[in-house]
């Protein structure tokens, strides 16, 4: 089972690393293949691997309330 997730969302130039065990989210400076994938993302592409749900919401409050912005 994955213990970390790399996140990139439209309008946010950088990537983020969410460490599920530590309960932290930190900026990530991509290198290698990850930098290549990030370049494709910046050009409008989408890259998804081993994630079965991903939803960007307008705030943590929205997520905690159980709503999904649509």
Short mmCIF file of C-alpha atoms in Angstrom, two decimals:
data_model
loop_
_atom_site.label_atom_id
_atom_site.label_comp_id
_atom_site.label_asym_id
_atom_site.label_seq_id
_atom_site.Cartn_x
_atom_site.Cartn_y
_atom_site.Cartn_z
CA UNK A 1 0.00 0.00 0.00
CA UNK A 2 1.22 3.48 -0.85
CA UNK A 3 2.39 5.57 2.07
CA UNK A 4 2.97 8.78 0.13
CA UNK A 5 1.27 10.65 -2.70
CA UNK A 6 2.69 13.22 -5.12
CA UNK A 7 0.15 15.92 -5.92
CA UNK A 8 -0.01 18.51 -8.68
CA UNK A 9 -3.07 20.64 -9.41
CA UNK A 10 -3.87 23.10 -12.21
CA UNK A 11 -2.75 26.63 -11.39
CA UNK A 12 -0.14 25.38 -8.92
CA UNK A 13 3.29 25.33 -10.57
CA UNK A 14 4.97 22.99 -8.12
CA UNK A 15 4.40 19.47 -6.90
CA UNK A 16 3.66 18.43 -3.34
CA UNK A 17 4.55 15.29 -1.41
CA UNK A 18 1.92 14.09 1.06
CA UNK A 19 3.44 11.65 3.58
CA UNK A 20 0.48 9.69 4.91
CA UNK A 21 2.36 8.17 7.85
CA UNK A 22 3.72 11.52 9.05
CA UNK A 23 0.55 13.44 8.21
CA UNK A 24 2.54 16.10 6.37
CA UNK A 25 2.47 17.82 2.97
CA UNK A 26 5.68 19.40 1.68
CA UNK A 27 6.82 21.01 -1.58
CA UNK A 28 8.67 18.60 -3.86
CA UNK A 29 11.41 19.49 -6.34
CA UNK A 30 11.00 16.84 -9.06
CA UNK A 31 14.00 15.28 -10.79
CA UNK A 32 14.44 12.56 -13.40
CA UNK A 33 11.30 10.91 -14.76
CA UNK A 34 9.16 12.81 -12.26
CA UNK A 35 10.43 16.10 -13.68
CA UNK A 36 9.53 14.86 -17.16
CA UNK A 37 6.01 13.94 -16.02
CA UNK A 38 5.69 17.34 -14.34
CA UNK A 39 6.65 19.05 -17.60
CA UNK A 40 3.89 17.16 -19.39
CA UNK A 41 1.46 18.18 -16.64
CA UNK A 42 2.42 21.83 -17.03
CA UNK A 43 1.65 21.50 -20.74
CA UNK A 44 -1.88 20.30 -19.93
CA UNK A 45 -1.35 16.55 -19.65
CA UNK A 46 -2.58 14.30 -16.88
CA UNK A 47 -0.52 11.54 -15.28
CA UNK A 48 -2.20 9.10 -12.87
CA UNK A 49 -0.67 5.94 -11.44
CA UNK A 50 -1.92 3.78 -8.55
CA UNK A 51 -4.53 6.29 -7.39
CA UNK A 52 -8.19 5.29 -7.34
CA UNK A 53 -9.68 8.60 -6.17
CA UNK A 54 -8.45 12.14 -6.55
CA UNK A 55 -10.62 15.22 -6.14
CA UNK A 56 -9.48 18.84 -5.96
CA UNK A 57 -11.78 20.93 -3.78
CA UNK A 58 -11.83 24.65 -3.07
CA UNK A 59 -10.96 24.27 0.63
CA UNK A 60 -10.34 21.74 3.38
CA UNK A 61 -13.69 22.77 4.88
CA UNK A 62 -15.46 21.62 1.70
CA UNK A 63 -13.75 18.24 1.87
CA UNK A 64 -14.44 17.82 5.58
CA UNK A 65 -18.11 18.58 5.03
CA UNK A 66 -18.37 15.66 2.62
CA UNK A 67 -19.08 17.81 -0.43
CA UNK A 68 -17.35 17.54 -3.79
CA UNK A 69 -17.19 20.76 -5.78
CA UNK A 70 -18.65 20.15 -9.21
#
